[in-house]
């Protein structure tokens, strides 16, 4: 429970947390290490490693190791399949895309990957992964039945199902590089319905967009594209982190309450 406790403590302390997503398919391991180090300097609370393309095996291991060497932040795997599991990470989002049309993404990859998670002794963080329009590569690869942007009630129904299943994290994903992040209305509606930790990511590029979603009830904001592309990476991440930390609070006592 080390990583989950860390996230929980950060949320209690700061009102919300920020995670930096590094896709091992997008850069060499040493650059990934540099991104992680910059993220730590900027105040990010952890590193997620993963993406929609299978990067398993050596490239994944090397990326995770480079990140571990560059920073003491916890490293959480964000796998696209059972191939994307590395024993060098601290934890894994043990995720199920509840709105996929393909059982492989709901329980299939999970069945294949679970024995490896056990063998590596990875901390499993049970998470519902809900893909919202436009959904991007995550939606296409995962054969998502995309949740329409203007149907918060559908997101609420999935999120509640996740909580009743015992999942402790719900991730509202608009897709990496999405033009528009998940709406504030959807974040609010899901927040109102569930007590578990709410993660929001995909298309969050500005401090304002991050802050609005924290105010609406997100406990964790994920950014990926922003950190990969940014020339002035530390400053970019720092302004997002500062916006997140100065907007939180309203949900800090509620989010960790047992259902
Ligand atoms: C993707 O939600 C994450 O899985 C991050 O999205 O790359 O748009 O920041 P961005």
PDB file of C-alpha atoms and ligand atoms in Angstrom:
ATOM      1  CA  UNK A   1       0.000   0.000   0.000  1.00  0.00           C
ATOM      2  CA  UNK A   2       3.040   2.265  -0.119  1.00  0.00           C
ATOM      3  CA  UNK A   3       2.196   4.129  -3.331  1.00  0.00           C
ATOM      4  CA  UNK A   4      -1.515   4.321  -2.605  1.00  0.00           C
ATOM      5  CA  UNK A   5      -0.689   5.734   0.846  1.00  0.00           C
ATOM      6  CA  UNK A   6       1.681   8.266  -0.718  1.00  0.00           C
ATOM      7  CA  UNK A   7      -1.038   9.468  -3.110  1.00  0.00           C
ATOM      8  CA  UNK A   8      -3.562   9.563  -0.319  1.00  0.00           C
ATOM      9  CA  UNK A   9      -1.235  11.614   1.891  1.00  0.00           C
ATOM     10  CA  UNK A  10      -0.549  14.090  -0.919  1.00  0.00           C
ATOM     11  CA  UNK A  11      -4.278  14.483  -1.591  1.00  0.00           C
ATOM     12  CA  UNK A  12      -4.970  15.009   2.111  1.00  0.00           C
ATOM     13  CA  UNK A  13      -2.111  17.494   2.425  1.00  0.00           C
ATOM     14  CA  UNK A  14      -2.460  19.485  -0.813  1.00  0.00           C
ATOM     15  CA  UNK A  15      -6.063  18.868  -1.823  1.00  0.00           C
ATOM     16  CA  UNK A  16      -5.014  17.136  -5.060  1.00  0.00           C
ATOM     17  CA  UNK A  17      -2.072  15.415  -6.721  1.00  0.00           C
ATOM     18  CA  UNK A  18      -0.337  15.585 -10.086  1.00  0.00           C
ATOM     19  CA  UNK A  19       1.058  12.626 -12.000  1.00  0.00           C
ATOM     20  CA  UNK A  20       3.359  12.886 -14.999  1.00  0.00           C
ATOM     21  CA  UNK A  21       2.777  10.347 -17.760  1.00  0.00           C
ATOM     22  CA  UNK A  22       5.757   9.087 -19.738  1.00  0.00           C
ATOM     23  CA  UNK A  23       5.074   6.887 -22.766  1.00  0.00           C
ATOM     24  CA  UNK A  24       8.105   4.611 -23.265  1.00  0.00           C
ATOM     25  CA  UNK A  25       7.325   4.410 -26.989  1.00  0.00           C
ATOM     26  CA  UNK A  26       7.910   8.138 -27.486  1.00  0.00           C
ATOM     27  CA  UNK A  27      11.499   8.703 -26.396  1.00  0.00           C
ATOM     28  CA  UNK A  28      14.723   6.985 -25.426  1.00  0.00           C
ATOM     29  CA  UNK A  29      15.106   5.875 -21.788  1.00  0.00           C
ATOM     30  CA  UNK A  30      17.653   8.597 -20.968  1.00  0.00           C
ATOM     31  CA  UNK A  31      15.232  11.290 -22.150  1.00  0.00           C
ATOM     32  CA  UNK A  32      12.504   9.644 -20.068  1.00  0.00           C
ATOM     33  CA  UNK A  33      14.856   9.934 -17.087  1.00  0.00           C
ATOM     34  CA  UNK A  34      15.347  13.627 -17.829  1.00  0.00           C
ATOM     35  CA  UNK A  35      11.581  14.192 -18.057  1.00  0.00           C
ATOM     36  CA  UNK A  36      11.099  12.416 -14.718  1.00  0.00           C
ATOM     37  CA  UNK A  37      13.808  14.465 -13.081  1.00  0.00           C
ATOM     38  CA  UNK A  38      12.257  17.694 -14.412  1.00  0.00           C
ATOM     39  CA  UNK A  39       8.841  16.559 -13.200  1.00  0.00           C
ATOM     40  CA  UNK A  40      10.235  15.957  -9.702  1.00  0.00           C
ATOM     41  CA  UNK A  41      11.894  19.387  -9.689  1.00  0.00           C
ATOM     42  CA  UNK A  42       8.582  20.930 -10.713  1.00  0.00           C
ATOM     43  CA  UNK A  43       6.706  19.285  -7.822  1.00  0.00           C
ATOM     44  CA  UNK A  44       4.905  16.422  -9.572  1.00  0.00           C
ATOM     45  CA  UNK A  45       3.874  13.629  -7.180  1.00  0.00           C
ATOM     46  CA  UNK A  46       4.629  10.529  -9.221  1.00  0.00           C
ATOM     47  CA  UNK A  47       5.454   9.114 -12.635  1.00  0.00           C
ATOM     48  CA  UNK A  48       3.152   6.940 -14.687  1.00  0.00           C
ATOM     49  CA  UNK A  49       4.873   4.854 -17.345  1.00  0.00           C
ATOM     50  CA  UNK A  50       2.782   3.511 -20.198  1.00  0.00           C
ATOM     51  CA  UNK A  51       0.732   4.368 -23.247  1.00  0.00           C
ATOM     52  CA  UNK A  52      -1.579   2.956 -25.863  1.00  0.00           C
ATOM     53  CA  UNK A  53       1.118   1.188 -27.840  1.00  0.00           C
ATOM     54  CA  UNK A  54       2.629  -1.927 -26.343  1.00  0.00           C
ATOM     55  CA  UNK A  55       6.127  -1.004 -25.240  1.00  0.00           C
ATOM     56  CA  UNK A  56       6.774  -4.033 -23.036  1.00  0.00           C
ATOM     57  CA  UNK A  57       9.977  -5.963 -22.607  1.00  0.00           C
ATOM     58  CA  UNK A  58      13.326  -4.219 -22.795  1.00  0.00           C
ATOM     59  CA  UNK A  59      12.192  -0.704 -23.824  1.00  0.00           C
ATOM     60  CA  UNK A  60       9.751  -0.625 -20.907  1.00  0.00           C
ATOM     61  CA  UNK A  61      12.260  -2.036 -18.410  1.00  0.00           C
ATOM     62  CA  UNK A  62      14.916   0.417 -19.538  1.00  0.00           C
ATOM     63  CA  UNK A  63      12.527   3.359 -19.317  1.00  0.00           C
ATOM     64  CA  UNK A  64      11.349   2.395 -15.824  1.00  0.00           C
ATOM     65  CA  UNK A  65      14.936   1.936 -14.665  1.00  0.00           C
ATOM     66  CA  UNK A  66      16.009   5.274 -16.122  1.00  0.00           C
ATOM     67  CA  UNK A  67      13.103   6.964 -14.357  1.00  0.00           C
ATOM     68  CA  UNK A  68      13.919   5.229 -11.056  1.00  0.00           C
ATOM     69  CA  UNK A  69      17.537   6.281 -11.321  1.00  0.00           C
ATOM     70  CA  UNK A  70      16.618   9.886 -12.107  1.00  0.00           C
ATOM     71  CA  UNK A  71      14.120  10.449  -9.312  1.00  0.00           C
ATOM     72  CA  UNK A  72      12.784   9.089  -6.048  1.00  0.00           C
ATOM     73  CA  UNK A  73       9.170   9.657  -7.115  1.00  0.00           C
ATOM     74  CA  UNK A  74       7.015   6.514  -7.170  1.00  0.00           C
ATOM     75  CA  UNK A  75       6.713   4.866 -10.579  1.00  0.00           C
ATOM     76  CA  UNK A  76       3.287   3.487 -11.472  1.00  0.00           C
ATOM     77  CA  UNK A  77       2.772   1.350 -14.561  1.00  0.00           C
ATOM     78  CA  UNK A  78      -0.079   2.379 -16.861  1.00  0.00           C
ATOM     79  CA  UNK A  79      -0.278  -0.681 -19.102  1.00  0.00           C
ATOM     80  CA  UNK A  80      -1.965  -1.119 -22.476  1.00  0.00           C
ATOM     81  CA  UNK A  81      -1.711  -4.901 -22.213  1.00  0.00           C
ATOM     82  CA  UNK A  82      -0.265  -7.769 -20.169  1.00  0.00           C
ATOM     83  CA  UNK A  83       3.028  -7.205 -21.994  1.00  0.00           C
ATOM     84  CA  UNK A  84       3.527  -3.823 -20.342  1.00  0.00           C
ATOM     85  CA  UNK A  85       4.538  -5.026 -16.894  1.00  0.00           C
ATOM     86  CA  UNK A  86       7.965  -4.307 -15.472  1.00  0.00           C
ATOM     87  CA  UNK A  87       9.291  -5.607 -12.171  1.00  0.00           C
ATOM     88  CA  UNK A  88      11.315  -2.408 -11.743  1.00  0.00           C
ATOM     89  CA  UNK A  89       8.241  -0.250 -11.091  1.00  0.00           C
ATOM     90  CA  UNK A  90       6.735   0.385  -7.661  1.00  0.00           C
ATOM     91  CA  UNK A  91       3.077  -0.133  -8.517  1.00  0.00           C
ATOM     92  CA  UNK A  92       0.669  -0.793 -11.351  1.00  0.00           C
ATOM     93  CA  UNK A  93      -2.693   0.691 -12.159  1.00  0.00           C
ATOM     94  CA  UNK A  94      -4.500  -2.636 -12.347  1.00  0.00           C
ATOM     95  CA  UNK A  95      -7.003  -1.227 -14.752  1.00  0.00           C
ATOM     96  CA  UNK A  96     -10.113  -2.378 -16.531  1.00  0.00           C
ATOM     97  CA  UNK A  97     -11.598  -0.403 -19.405  1.00  0.00           C
ATOM     98  CA  UNK A  98     -15.164  -0.863 -18.282  1.00  0.00           C
ATOM     99  CA  UNK A  99     -16.584   0.758 -21.421  1.00  0.00           C
ATOM    100  CA  UNK A 100     -14.647  -1.364 -23.903  1.00  0.00           C
ATOM    101  CA  UNK A 101     -16.549  -3.477 -26.433  1.00  0.00           C
ATOM    102  CA  UNK A 102     -13.822  -6.116 -26.163  1.00  0.00           C
ATOM    103  CA  UNK A 103     -13.635  -8.376 -23.089  1.00  0.00           C
ATOM    104  CA  UNK A 104      -9.850  -8.516 -23.536  1.00  0.00           C
ATOM    105  CA  UNK A 105      -9.625  -4.925 -22.223  1.00  0.00           C
ATOM    106  CA  UNK A 106     -12.029  -5.597 -19.346  1.00  0.00           C
ATOM    107  CA  UNK A 107     -10.774  -8.894 -17.898  1.00  0.00           C
ATOM    108  CA  UNK A 108      -8.636 -10.635 -20.541  1.00  0.00           C
ATOM    109  CA  UNK A 109      -5.348  -8.757 -20.280  1.00  0.00           C
ATOM    110  CA  UNK A 110      -5.878  -8.634 -16.528  1.00  0.00           C
ATOM    111  CA  UNK A 111      -6.087 -12.436 -16.295  1.00  0.00           C
ATOM    112  CA  UNK A 112      -2.927 -12.755 -18.358  1.00  0.00           C
ATOM    113  CA  UNK A 113      -1.040 -10.105 -16.406  1.00  0.00           C
ATOM    114  CA  UNK A 114      -2.112 -10.878 -12.827  1.00  0.00           C
ATOM    115  CA  UNK A 115       0.370 -13.740 -12.192  1.00  0.00           C
ATOM    116  CA  UNK A 116       3.220 -11.465 -13.300  1.00  0.00           C
ATOM    117  CA  UNK A 117       2.059  -8.682 -10.996  1.00  0.00           C
ATOM    118  CA  UNK A 118       2.207 -11.193  -8.148  1.00  0.00           C
ATOM    119  CA  UNK A 119       5.580 -12.598  -9.155  1.00  0.00           C
ATOM    120  CA  UNK A 120       7.102  -9.113  -9.328  1.00  0.00           C
ATOM    121  CA  UNK A 121       5.488  -8.081  -6.036  1.00  0.00           C
ATOM    122  CA  UNK A 122       4.024  -4.952  -7.622  1.00  0.00           C
ATOM    123  CA  UNK A 123       1.519  -2.934  -5.634  1.00  0.00           C
ATOM    124  CA  UNK A 124      -1.765  -3.207  -7.548  1.00  0.00           C
ATOM    125  CA  UNK A 125      -3.977  -0.130  -7.610  1.00  0.00           C
ATOM    126  CA  UNK A 126      -7.434  -1.253  -8.778  1.00  0.00           C
ATOM    127  CA  UNK A 127      -8.752   1.257 -11.301  1.00  0.00           C
ATOM    128  CA  UNK A 128     -11.665   1.696 -13.677  1.00  0.00           C
ATOM    129  CA  UNK A 129     -10.487   3.288 -16.902  1.00  0.00           C
ATOM    130  CA  UNK A 130     -13.351   5.153 -18.551  1.00  0.00           C
ATOM    131  CA  UNK A 131     -12.717   6.589 -21.977  1.00  0.00           C
ATOM    132  CA  UNK A 132     -14.679   9.668 -22.939  1.00  0.00           C
ATOM    133  CA  UNK A 133     -14.975  11.325 -26.375  1.00  0.00           C
ATOM    134  CA  UNK A 134     -12.805  11.991 -28.313  1.00  0.00           C
ATOM    135  CA  UNK A 135     -10.852   9.149 -26.673  1.00  0.00           C
ATOM    136  CA  UNK A 136      -7.796   9.277 -28.954  1.00  0.00           C
ATOM    137  CA  UNK A 137      -5.551   6.253 -29.305  1.00  0.00           C
ATOM    138  CA  UNK A 138      -6.714   4.828 -25.961  1.00  0.00           C
ATOM    139  CA  UNK A 139     -10.255   4.718 -27.288  1.00  0.00           C
ATOM    140  CA  UNK A 140      -9.287   3.234 -30.657  1.00  0.00           C
ATOM    141  CA  UNK A 141      -6.870   0.646 -29.326  1.00  0.00           C
ATOM    142  CA  UNK A 142      -9.156  -0.299 -26.447  1.00  0.00           C
ATOM    143  CA  UNK A 143     -12.242  -0.516 -28.688  1.00  0.00           C
ATOM    144  CA  UNK A 144     -14.027   1.824 -26.314  1.00  0.00           C
ATOM    145  CA  UNK A 145     -17.701   2.524 -26.576  1.00  0.00           C
ATOM    146  CA  UNK A 146     -16.857   6.154 -25.985  1.00  0.00           C
ATOM    147  CA  UNK A 147     -18.801   7.991 -23.325  1.00  0.00           C
ATOM    148  CA  UNK A 148     -20.267  11.069 -25.071  1.00  0.00           C
ATOM    149  CA  UNK A 149     -18.861  14.326 -23.685  1.00  0.00           C
ATOM    150  CA  UNK A 150     -22.352  15.567 -22.930  1.00  0.00           C
ATOM    151  CA  UNK A 151     -23.564  12.443 -21.118  1.00  0.00           C
ATOM    152  CA  UNK A 152     -22.193  12.750 -17.587  1.00  0.00           C
ATOM    153  CA  UNK A 153     -24.866  10.371 -16.330  1.00  0.00           C
ATOM    154  CA  UNK A 154     -23.300   7.524 -18.311  1.00  0.00           C
ATOM    155  CA  UNK A 155     -19.893   8.271 -16.773  1.00  0.00           C
ATOM    156  CA  UNK A 156     -21.576   8.333 -13.356  1.00  0.00           C
ATOM    157  CA  UNK A 157     -23.132   4.905 -13.934  1.00  0.00           C
ATOM    158  CA  UNK A 158     -19.771   3.371 -14.905  1.00  0.00           C
ATOM    159  CA  UNK A 159     -17.983   5.090 -12.021  1.00  0.00           C
ATOM    160  CA  UNK A 160     -20.538   3.825  -9.519  1.00  0.00           C
ATOM    161  CA  UNK A 161     -20.234   0.313 -10.934  1.00  0.00           C
ATOM    162  CA  UNK A 162     -16.463   0.606 -10.441  1.00  0.00           C
ATOM    163  CA  UNK A 163     -16.900   1.652  -6.828  1.00  0.00           C
ATOM    164  CA  UNK A 164     -19.346  -1.191  -6.154  1.00  0.00           C
ATOM    165  CA  UNK A 165     -16.792  -3.593  -7.671  1.00  0.00           C
ATOM    166  CA  UNK A 166     -14.329  -2.358  -5.046  1.00  0.00           C
ATOM    167  CA  UNK A 167     -12.069  -0.386  -7.364  1.00  0.00           C
ATOM    168  CA  UNK A 168     -10.339   2.410  -5.483  1.00  0.00           C
ATOM    169  CA  UNK A 169      -9.548   4.628  -8.476  1.00  0.00           C
ATOM    170  CA  UNK A 170     -11.694   5.911 -11.343  1.00  0.00           C
ATOM    171  CA  UNK A 171      -9.904   7.496 -14.309  1.00  0.00           C
ATOM    172  CA  UNK A 172     -11.841   9.760 -16.705  1.00  0.00           C
ATOM    173  CA  UNK A 173      -9.732   9.759 -19.872  1.00  0.00           C
ATOM    174  CA  UNK A 174     -10.326  12.008 -22.891  1.00  0.00           C
ATOM    175  CA  UNK A 175      -7.346  10.513 -24.742  1.00  0.00           C
ATOM    176  CA  UNK A 176      -3.763  11.665 -24.894  1.00  0.00           C
ATOM    177  CA  UNK A 177      -3.445  14.934 -26.785  1.00  0.00           C
ATOM    178  CA  UNK A 178      -7.239  15.421 -26.886  1.00  0.00           C
ATOM    179  CA  UNK A 179      -8.335  18.834 -28.131  1.00  0.00           C
ATOM    180  CA  UNK A 180     -10.743  19.127 -25.213  1.00  0.00           C
ATOM    181  CA  UNK A 181     -10.388  17.511 -21.788  1.00  0.00           C
ATOM    182  CA  UNK A 182     -13.305  15.798 -20.051  1.00  0.00           C
ATOM    183  CA  UNK A 183     -15.890  18.464 -19.186  1.00  0.00           C
ATOM    184  CA  UNK A 184     -16.082  20.112 -15.777  1.00  0.00           C
ATOM    185  CA  UNK A 185     -19.747  19.051 -15.613  1.00  0.00           C
ATOM    186  CA  UNK A 186     -18.801  15.393 -16.034  1.00  0.00           C
ATOM    187  CA  UNK A 187     -16.092  15.618 -13.353  1.00  0.00           C
ATOM    188  CA  UNK A 188     -18.598  17.252 -10.977  1.00  0.00           C
ATOM    189  CA  UNK A 189     -21.274  14.652 -11.604  1.00  0.00           C
ATOM    190  CA  UNK A 190     -18.898  11.716 -11.099  1.00  0.00           C
ATOM    191  CA  UNK A 191     -17.401  13.330  -7.992  1.00  0.00           C
ATOM    192  CA  UNK A 192     -20.832  13.763  -6.477  1.00  0.00           C
ATOM    193  CA  UNK A 193     -21.637  10.100  -7.013  1.00  0.00           C
ATOM    194  CA  UNK A 194     -18.486   8.327  -5.852  1.00  0.00           C
ATOM    195  CA  UNK A 195     -16.162   8.396  -2.850  1.00  0.00           C
ATOM    196  CA  UNK A 196     -13.082   6.753  -4.349  1.00  0.00           C
ATOM    197  CA  UNK A 197     -10.120   8.589  -5.835  1.00  0.00           C
ATOM    198  CA  UNK A 198     -10.970  10.370  -9.087  1.00  0.00           C
ATOM    199  CA  UNK A 199      -8.276  10.802 -11.735  1.00  0.00           C
ATOM    200  CA  UNK A 200      -8.743  13.053 -14.768  1.00  0.00           C
ATOM    201  CA  UNK A 201      -6.456  13.192 -17.798  1.00  0.00           C
ATOM    202  CA  UNK A 202      -6.218  13.707 -21.530  1.00  0.00           C
ATOM    203  CA  UNK A 203      -5.880  17.101 -23.186  1.00  0.00           C
ATOM    204  CA  UNK A 204      -5.104  19.082 -20.035  1.00  0.00           C
ATOM    205  CA  UNK A 205      -2.664  21.715 -21.270  1.00  0.00           C
ATOM    206  CA  UNK A 206      -3.205  24.785 -19.137  1.00  0.00           C
ATOM    207  CA  UNK A 207      -3.143  25.602 -15.416  1.00  0.00           C
ATOM    208  CA  UNK A 208      -6.714  26.881 -15.778  1.00  0.00           C
ATOM    209  CA  UNK A 209      -7.995  23.590 -17.232  1.00  0.00           C
ATOM    210  CA  UNK A 210      -6.263  21.640 -14.454  1.00  0.00           C
ATOM    211  CA  UNK A 211      -7.540  23.956 -11.701  1.00  0.00           C
ATOM    212  CA  UNK A 212     -11.134  23.843 -12.961  1.00  0.00           C
ATOM    213  CA  UNK A 213     -11.148  20.054 -12.851  1.00  0.00           C
ATOM    214  CA  UNK A 214      -9.675  19.953  -9.357  1.00  0.00           C
ATOM    215  CA  UNK A 215     -12.318  22.428  -8.189  1.00  0.00           C
ATOM    216  CA  UNK A 216     -14.921  20.152  -9.778  1.00  0.00           C
ATOM    217  CA  UNK A 217     -13.643  17.247  -7.677  1.00  0.00           C
ATOM    218  CA  UNK A 218     -10.690  15.571  -9.398  1.00  0.00           C
ATOM    219  CA  UNK A 219      -8.178  14.220  -6.876  1.00  0.00           C
ATOM    220  CA  UNK A 220      -5.416  13.539  -9.360  1.00  0.00           C
ATOM    221  CA  UNK A 221      -4.593  15.293 -12.635  1.00  0.00           C
ATOM    222  CA  UNK A 222      -2.466  13.519 -15.234  1.00  0.00           C
ATOM    223  CA  UNK A 223      -0.480  15.298 -17.921  1.00  0.00           C
ATOM    224  CA  UNK A 224       1.626  13.626 -20.588  1.00  0.00           C
ATOM    225  CA  UNK A 225       1.820  15.399 -23.936  1.00  0.00           C
ATOM    226  CA  UNK A 226       2.595  18.688 -22.250  1.00  0.00           C
ATOM    227  CA  UNK A 227       5.755  17.380 -20.612  1.00  0.00           C
ATOM    228  CA  UNK A 228       6.981  15.533 -23.680  1.00  0.00           C
ATOM    229  CA  UNK A 229       6.684  18.500 -26.001  1.00  0.00           C
ATOM    230  CA  UNK A 230       7.591  21.356 -23.780  1.00  0.00           C
ATOM    231  CA  UNK A 231      10.820  23.244 -24.335  1.00  0.00           C
ATOM    232  CA  UNK A 232      10.629  24.811 -20.901  1.00  0.00           C
ATOM    233  CA  UNK A 233       9.438  21.684 -19.198  1.00  0.00           C
ATOM    234  CA  UNK A 234      10.103  22.472 -15.531  1.00  0.00           C
ATOM    235  CA  UNK A 235       8.275  25.800 -15.723  1.00  0.00           C
ATOM    236  CA  UNK A 236       5.346  24.237 -17.619  1.00  0.00           C
ATOM    237  CA  UNK A 237       4.874  21.420 -15.138  1.00  0.00           C
ATOM    238  CA  UNK A 238       5.372  23.761 -12.190  1.00  0.00           C
ATOM    239  CA  UNK A 239       2.587  26.097 -13.271  1.00  0.00           C
ATOM    240  CA  UNK A 240       0.198  23.157 -13.670  1.00  0.00           C
ATOM    241  CA  UNK A 241       1.226  21.694 -10.288  1.00  0.00           C
ATOM    242  CA  UNK A 242       0.822  25.064  -8.574  1.00  0.00           C
ATOM    243  CA  UNK A 243      -2.631  25.535 -10.098  1.00  0.00           C
ATOM    244  CA  UNK A 244      -3.640  22.070  -8.896  1.00  0.00           C
ATOM    245  CA  UNK A 245      -2.330  22.560  -5.377  1.00  0.00           C
ATOM    246  CA  UNK A 246      -3.933  25.960  -4.939  1.00  0.00           C
ATOM    247  CA  UNK A 247      -7.367  24.783  -6.137  1.00  0.00           C
ATOM    248  CA  UNK A 248      -7.819  21.631  -4.099  1.00  0.00           C
ATOM    249  CA  UNK A 249      -9.174  21.101  -0.687  1.00  0.00           C
ATOM    250  CA  UNK A 250     -12.881  20.689  -1.049  1.00  0.00           C
ATOM    251  CA  UNK A 251     -12.651  16.959  -1.547  1.00  0.00           C
ATOM    252  CA  UNK A 252      -9.660  16.030   0.551  1.00  0.00           C
ATOM    253  CA  UNK A 253     -11.643  14.620   3.431  1.00  0.00           C
ATOM    254  CA  UNK A 254     -14.220  12.938   1.255  1.00  0.00           C
ATOM    255  CA  UNK A 255     -12.198  11.219  -1.388  1.00  0.00           C
ATOM    256  CA  UNK A 256     -10.573   8.592   0.804  1.00  0.00           C
ATOM    257  CA  UNK A 257     -13.666   7.753   2.786  1.00  0.00           C
ATOM    258  CA  UNK A 258     -14.717   4.145   2.490  1.00  0.00           C
ATOM    259  CA  UNK A 259     -17.902   3.695   0.525  1.00  0.00           C
TER     260      UNK A 259
HETATM  261  C1  LIG B   1      -3.289  10.039 -21.447  1.00  0.00           C
HETATM  262  O1  LIG B   1      -4.549  11.153 -19.812  1.00  0.00           O
HETATM  263  C2  LIG B   1      -3.267  10.941 -20.268  1.00  0.00           C
HETATM  264  O2  LIG B   1      -3.539   8.744 -21.066  1.00  0.00           O
HETATM  265  C3  LIG B   1      -2.516  12.204 -20.538  1.00  0.00           C
HETATM  266  O3  LIG B   1      -3.037  12.926 -21.616  1.00  0.00           O
HETATM  267  O4  LIG B   1      -1.064  13.382 -23.056  1.00  0.00           O
HETATM  268  O5  LIG B   1      -3.118  14.776 -23.266  1.00  0.00           O
HETATM  269  O6  LIG B   1      -1.662  14.977 -21.261  1.00  0.00           O
HETATM  270  P1  LIG B   1      -2.176  14.086 -22.331  1.00  0.00           P
END
